[in-house]
XYZ file of C-alpha atoms in Angstrom:
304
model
C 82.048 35.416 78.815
C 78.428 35.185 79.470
C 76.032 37.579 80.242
C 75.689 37.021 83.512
C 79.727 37.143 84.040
C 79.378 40.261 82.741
C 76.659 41.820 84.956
C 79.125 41.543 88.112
C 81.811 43.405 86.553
C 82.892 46.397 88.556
C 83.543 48.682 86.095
C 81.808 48.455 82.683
C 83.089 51.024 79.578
C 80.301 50.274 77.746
C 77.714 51.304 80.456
C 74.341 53.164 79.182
C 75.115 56.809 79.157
C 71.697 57.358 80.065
C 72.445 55.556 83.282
C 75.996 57.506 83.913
C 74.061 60.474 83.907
C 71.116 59.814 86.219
C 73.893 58.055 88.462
C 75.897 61.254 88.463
C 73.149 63.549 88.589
C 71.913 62.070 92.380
C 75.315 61.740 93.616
C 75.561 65.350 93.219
C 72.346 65.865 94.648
C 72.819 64.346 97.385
C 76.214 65.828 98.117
C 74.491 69.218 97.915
C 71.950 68.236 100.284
C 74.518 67.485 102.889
C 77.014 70.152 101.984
C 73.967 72.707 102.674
C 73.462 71.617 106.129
C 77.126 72.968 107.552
C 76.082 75.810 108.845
C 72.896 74.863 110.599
C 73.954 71.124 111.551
C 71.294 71.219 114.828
C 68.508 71.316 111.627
C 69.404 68.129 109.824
C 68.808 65.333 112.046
C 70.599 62.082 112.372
C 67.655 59.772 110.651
C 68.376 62.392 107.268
C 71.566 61.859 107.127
C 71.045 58.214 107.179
C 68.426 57.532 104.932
C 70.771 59.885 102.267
C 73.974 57.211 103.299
C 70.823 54.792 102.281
C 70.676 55.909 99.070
C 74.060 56.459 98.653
C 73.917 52.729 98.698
C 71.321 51.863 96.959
C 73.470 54.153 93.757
C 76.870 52.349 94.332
C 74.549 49.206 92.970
C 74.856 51.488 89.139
C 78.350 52.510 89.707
C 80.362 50.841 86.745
C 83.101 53.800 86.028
C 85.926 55.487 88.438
C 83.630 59.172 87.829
C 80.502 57.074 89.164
C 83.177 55.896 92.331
C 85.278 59.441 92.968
C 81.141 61.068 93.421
C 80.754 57.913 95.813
C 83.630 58.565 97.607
C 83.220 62.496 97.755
C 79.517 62.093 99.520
C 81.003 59.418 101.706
C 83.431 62.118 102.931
C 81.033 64.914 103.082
C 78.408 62.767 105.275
C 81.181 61.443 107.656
C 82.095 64.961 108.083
C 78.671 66.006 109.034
C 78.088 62.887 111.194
C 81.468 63.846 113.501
C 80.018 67.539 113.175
C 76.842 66.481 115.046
C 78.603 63.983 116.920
C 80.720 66.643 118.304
C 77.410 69.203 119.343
C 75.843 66.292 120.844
C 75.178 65.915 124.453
C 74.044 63.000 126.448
C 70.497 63.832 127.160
C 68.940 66.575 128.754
C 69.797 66.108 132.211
C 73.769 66.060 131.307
C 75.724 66.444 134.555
C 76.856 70.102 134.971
C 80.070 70.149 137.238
C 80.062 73.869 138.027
C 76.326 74.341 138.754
C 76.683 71.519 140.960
C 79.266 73.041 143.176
C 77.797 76.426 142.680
C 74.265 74.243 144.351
C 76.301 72.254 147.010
C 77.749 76.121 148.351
C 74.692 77.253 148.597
C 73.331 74.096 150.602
C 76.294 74.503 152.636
C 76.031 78.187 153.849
C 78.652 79.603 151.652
C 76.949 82.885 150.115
C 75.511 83.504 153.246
C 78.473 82.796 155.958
C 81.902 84.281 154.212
C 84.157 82.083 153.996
C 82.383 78.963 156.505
C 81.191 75.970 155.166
C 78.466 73.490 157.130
C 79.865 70.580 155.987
C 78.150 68.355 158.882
C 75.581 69.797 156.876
C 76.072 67.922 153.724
C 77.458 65.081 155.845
C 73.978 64.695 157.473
C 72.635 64.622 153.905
C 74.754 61.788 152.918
C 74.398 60.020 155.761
C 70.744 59.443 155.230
C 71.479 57.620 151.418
C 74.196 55.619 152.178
C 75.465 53.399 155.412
C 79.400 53.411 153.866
C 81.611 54.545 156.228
C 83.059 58.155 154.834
C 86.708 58.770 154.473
C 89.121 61.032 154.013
C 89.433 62.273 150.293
C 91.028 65.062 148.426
C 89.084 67.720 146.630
C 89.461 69.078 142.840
C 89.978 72.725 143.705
C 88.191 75.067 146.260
C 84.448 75.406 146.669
C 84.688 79.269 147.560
C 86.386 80.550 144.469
C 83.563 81.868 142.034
C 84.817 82.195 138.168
C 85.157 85.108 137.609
C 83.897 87.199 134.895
C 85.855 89.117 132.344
C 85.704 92.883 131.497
C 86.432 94.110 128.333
C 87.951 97.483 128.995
C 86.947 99.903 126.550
C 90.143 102.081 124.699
C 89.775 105.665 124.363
C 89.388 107.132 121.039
C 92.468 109.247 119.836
C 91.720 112.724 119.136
C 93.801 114.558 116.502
C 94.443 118.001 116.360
C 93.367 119.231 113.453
C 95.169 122.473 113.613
C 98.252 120.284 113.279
C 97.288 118.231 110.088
C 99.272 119.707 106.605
C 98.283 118.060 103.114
C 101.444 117.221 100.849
C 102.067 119.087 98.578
C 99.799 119.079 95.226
C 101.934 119.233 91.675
C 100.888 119.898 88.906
C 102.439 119.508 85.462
C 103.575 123.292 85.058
C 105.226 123.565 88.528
C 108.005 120.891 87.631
C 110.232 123.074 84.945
C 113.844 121.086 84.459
C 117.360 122.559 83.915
C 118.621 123.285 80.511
C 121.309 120.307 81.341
C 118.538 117.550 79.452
C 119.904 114.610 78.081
C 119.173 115.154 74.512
C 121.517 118.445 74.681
C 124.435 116.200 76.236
C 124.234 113.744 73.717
C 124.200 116.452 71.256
C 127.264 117.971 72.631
C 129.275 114.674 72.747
C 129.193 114.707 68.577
C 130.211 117.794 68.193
C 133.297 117.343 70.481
C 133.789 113.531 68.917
C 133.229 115.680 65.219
C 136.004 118.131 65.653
C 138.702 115.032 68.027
C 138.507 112.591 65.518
C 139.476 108.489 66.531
C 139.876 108.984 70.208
C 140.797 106.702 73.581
C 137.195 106.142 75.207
C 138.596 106.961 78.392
C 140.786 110.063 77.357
C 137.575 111.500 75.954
C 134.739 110.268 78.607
C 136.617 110.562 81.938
C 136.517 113.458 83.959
C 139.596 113.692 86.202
C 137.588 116.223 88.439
C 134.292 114.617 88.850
C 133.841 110.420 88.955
C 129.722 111.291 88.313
C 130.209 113.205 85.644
C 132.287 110.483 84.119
C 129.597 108.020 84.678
C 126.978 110.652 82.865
C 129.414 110.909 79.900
C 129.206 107.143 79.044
C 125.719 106.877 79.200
C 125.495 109.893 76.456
C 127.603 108.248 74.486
C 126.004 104.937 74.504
C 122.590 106.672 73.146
C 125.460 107.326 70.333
C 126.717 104.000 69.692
C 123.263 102.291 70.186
C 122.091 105.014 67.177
C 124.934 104.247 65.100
C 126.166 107.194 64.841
C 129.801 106.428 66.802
C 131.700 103.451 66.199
C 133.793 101.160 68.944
C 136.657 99.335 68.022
C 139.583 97.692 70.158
C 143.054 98.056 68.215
C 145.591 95.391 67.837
C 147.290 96.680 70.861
C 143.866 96.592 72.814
C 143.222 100.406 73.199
C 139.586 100.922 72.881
C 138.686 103.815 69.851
C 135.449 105.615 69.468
C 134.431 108.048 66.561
C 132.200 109.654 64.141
C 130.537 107.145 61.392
C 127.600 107.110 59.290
C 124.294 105.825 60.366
C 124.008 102.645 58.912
C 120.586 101.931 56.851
C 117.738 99.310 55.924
C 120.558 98.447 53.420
C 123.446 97.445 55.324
C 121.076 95.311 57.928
C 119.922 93.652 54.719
C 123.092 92.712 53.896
C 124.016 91.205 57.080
C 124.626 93.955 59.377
C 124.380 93.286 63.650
C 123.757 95.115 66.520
C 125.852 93.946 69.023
C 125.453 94.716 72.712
C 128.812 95.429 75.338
C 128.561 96.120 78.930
C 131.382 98.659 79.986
C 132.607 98.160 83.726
C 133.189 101.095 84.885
C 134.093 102.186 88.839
C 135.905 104.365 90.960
C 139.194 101.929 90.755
C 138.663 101.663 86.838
C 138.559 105.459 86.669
C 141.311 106.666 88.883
C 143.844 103.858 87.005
C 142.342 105.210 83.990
C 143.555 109.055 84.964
C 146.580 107.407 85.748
C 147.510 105.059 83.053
C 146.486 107.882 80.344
C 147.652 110.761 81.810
C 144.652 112.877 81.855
C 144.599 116.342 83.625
C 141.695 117.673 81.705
C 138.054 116.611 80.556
C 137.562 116.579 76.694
C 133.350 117.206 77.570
C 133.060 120.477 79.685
C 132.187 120.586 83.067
C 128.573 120.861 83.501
C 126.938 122.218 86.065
C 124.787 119.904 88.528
C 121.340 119.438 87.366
C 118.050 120.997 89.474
C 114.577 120.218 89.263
C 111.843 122.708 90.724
C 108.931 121.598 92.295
C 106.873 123.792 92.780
C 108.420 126.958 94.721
C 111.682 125.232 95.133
C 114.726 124.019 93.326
C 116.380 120.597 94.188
C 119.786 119.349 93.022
C-alpha cells in the first residue's frame, strides 16, 4: 500500500503520540470551554460557539484512533446541548409580540379601567376602520378582556410555640445505674453441669423441659448449647433414636490434631414439640429448678 493509501486511512495505530496528545489535549479544552458556559448561557454568544464547532473540525482532520473520535463525539454533544439551550432563551427580536400587554393596552383604549365593566368598542371599531376598508365580521374571542390575572399571595404560617414547661429530657444512664439479677447466664450454665454431673446419660428433653414454664424450657437449651459448643457435654442419638446428653471431657489441641470435628445441629424446638414432649416422656417435674424471672434496673426502677 502506498503512502498516500495510507494517509486516508481513518484510523491509524501507529499514529505519532505526540499528535494523540495535542489532539486530545484541545478536544478537552474545548469541551471545557463549552461545559463552563451552562450556567450563564446569555454570556457566550452564538458566533463562540461556532467558531469552537470550527475547530472542532478543523481537529477531526488528526483524528486517527476511536479515543481521538469518543472526545469528538462528546464536544459534539456538549455544543448541541448548548446551542438548543440558547435556542430555547431566544426570542425573536426586541419588539416580540406580547399577548397580555396587548389586551391589557386595547382595555385601556377601550374605557375598561375607567367605566366598570363597559367597553367602547365603536371605539376600537373607529380605529380599525381608518386602516383597513374590509368589511368586519362577526368573530369569536379567546377569553374575556375584563378578567385581570390575578396575583398570588403567599400566606405566611404561624410559628408553633412550645411550652417549655411541658418539655422532659429522657432519661440519662449511666453505667452504675443498670445493676442485673443474680440469674446471669454464666451461673445457669454453671448449674446445668452440676445437675448433668450428679444425672448421668440423660433424655435431652426429660432433663431440659420444664412442664411448668415453655420459656424456661427454651432458656435451658440455650445453656446447654454453651455446653456442647465447649465440649464439655456430649450428644448422641441411640439405636432406638432417643437423643442422650452427658458429662465428657473437654477435648484438646490433641484430639483436633488427630481428626477431631465440630459439628453444628439446629434443635427445633416449639410449643407443639414441647407439650408432645411432656407427653410422650411423662414428665411432671423439671430436672433444672425453677428460676425466678430475670429484672434489670435502670436507674430507680426494676423491669422484668
Amino acid at each position: 500500500m502506498s503512502d498516500v493509501e495510507m494517509e486516508n486511512l481513518i484510523y491509524d495505530p501507529d499514529q505519532d503520540p505526540e499528535e494523540k496528545r495535542a489532539v486530545r489535549k484541545n478536544y478537552r479544552s474545548l469541551a471545557k470551554t463549552v461545559e463552563g458556559q451552562k450556567s450563564n448561557p446569555n454570556d457566550y454568544t452564538a458566533e463562540q460557539l461556532t467558531n469552537q464547532v470550527h475547530q472542532a473540525d478543523a481537529l477531526f482532520n488528526k483524528v486517527k484512533g476511536p479515543q481521538e473520535a469518543t472526545l469528538d463525539s462528546h464536544f459534539l454533544l456538549v455544543a448541541s446541548s448548548m446551542g438548543a439551550q440558547k435556542a430555547r432563551a431566544m426570542k425573536s427580536g426586541s419588539g416580540a409580540f406580547d399577548i397580555d400587554e396587548f389586551v391589557s393596552k386595547l382595555s385601556t383604549f377601550m374605557g375598561g379601567h375607567k367605566t366598570g365593566d363597559f367597553l367602547d368598542w365603536e371605539k376600537i371599531g373607529r380605529k380599525a376602520l381608518a386602516k383597513s376598508r374590509r368589511v368586519p365580521v362577526m368573530g369569536f374571542m379567546l377569553g374575556p378582556l375584563l378578567i385581570e390575572q390575578k396575583v398570588r399571595v403567599v400566606g405566611k404560617r404561624a410559628k408553633l410555640e412550645k411550652n417549655k414547661d411541658e418539655e422532659r429530657k429522657p432519661q440519662e444512664l449511666k453505667e452504675q445505674d443498670i445493676s442485673r439479677s443474680q440469674n446471669e447466664t454464666t451461673m445457669n450454665v454453671m448449674t446445668l453441669q452440676n445437675i448433668l454431673e450428679d444425672e448421668g446419660e440423660i433424655n435431652i428433653f426429660r432433663f431440659v423441659v420444664n412442664p411448668n414454664d415453655f420459656a424456661q424450657s427454651v432458656e435451658n437449651i440455650f445453656y446447654l448449647s454453651f455446653l456442647i459448643r465447649d465440649g464439655k457435654v456430649a450428644f448422641e442419638t441411640r439405636e432406638d433414636g432417643e437423643p442422650i446428653i452427658y458429662l465428657c471431657e473437654e477435648p484438646g489441641d490433641q484430639e483436633f490434631e488427630n481428626g477431631l470435628r465440630k459439628r453444628q445441629m439446629v434443635l427445633e424446638f416449639d410449643m407443639a414439640i414441647w407439650r408432645r414432649a411432656i407427653e410422650v416422656f411423662d414428665i411432671t417435674e423439671s430436672k433444672i429448678p425453677q428460676r425466678p424471672p430475670a429484672k434489670t434496673k435502670l436507674g430507680d426502677k426494676w423491669y422484668g
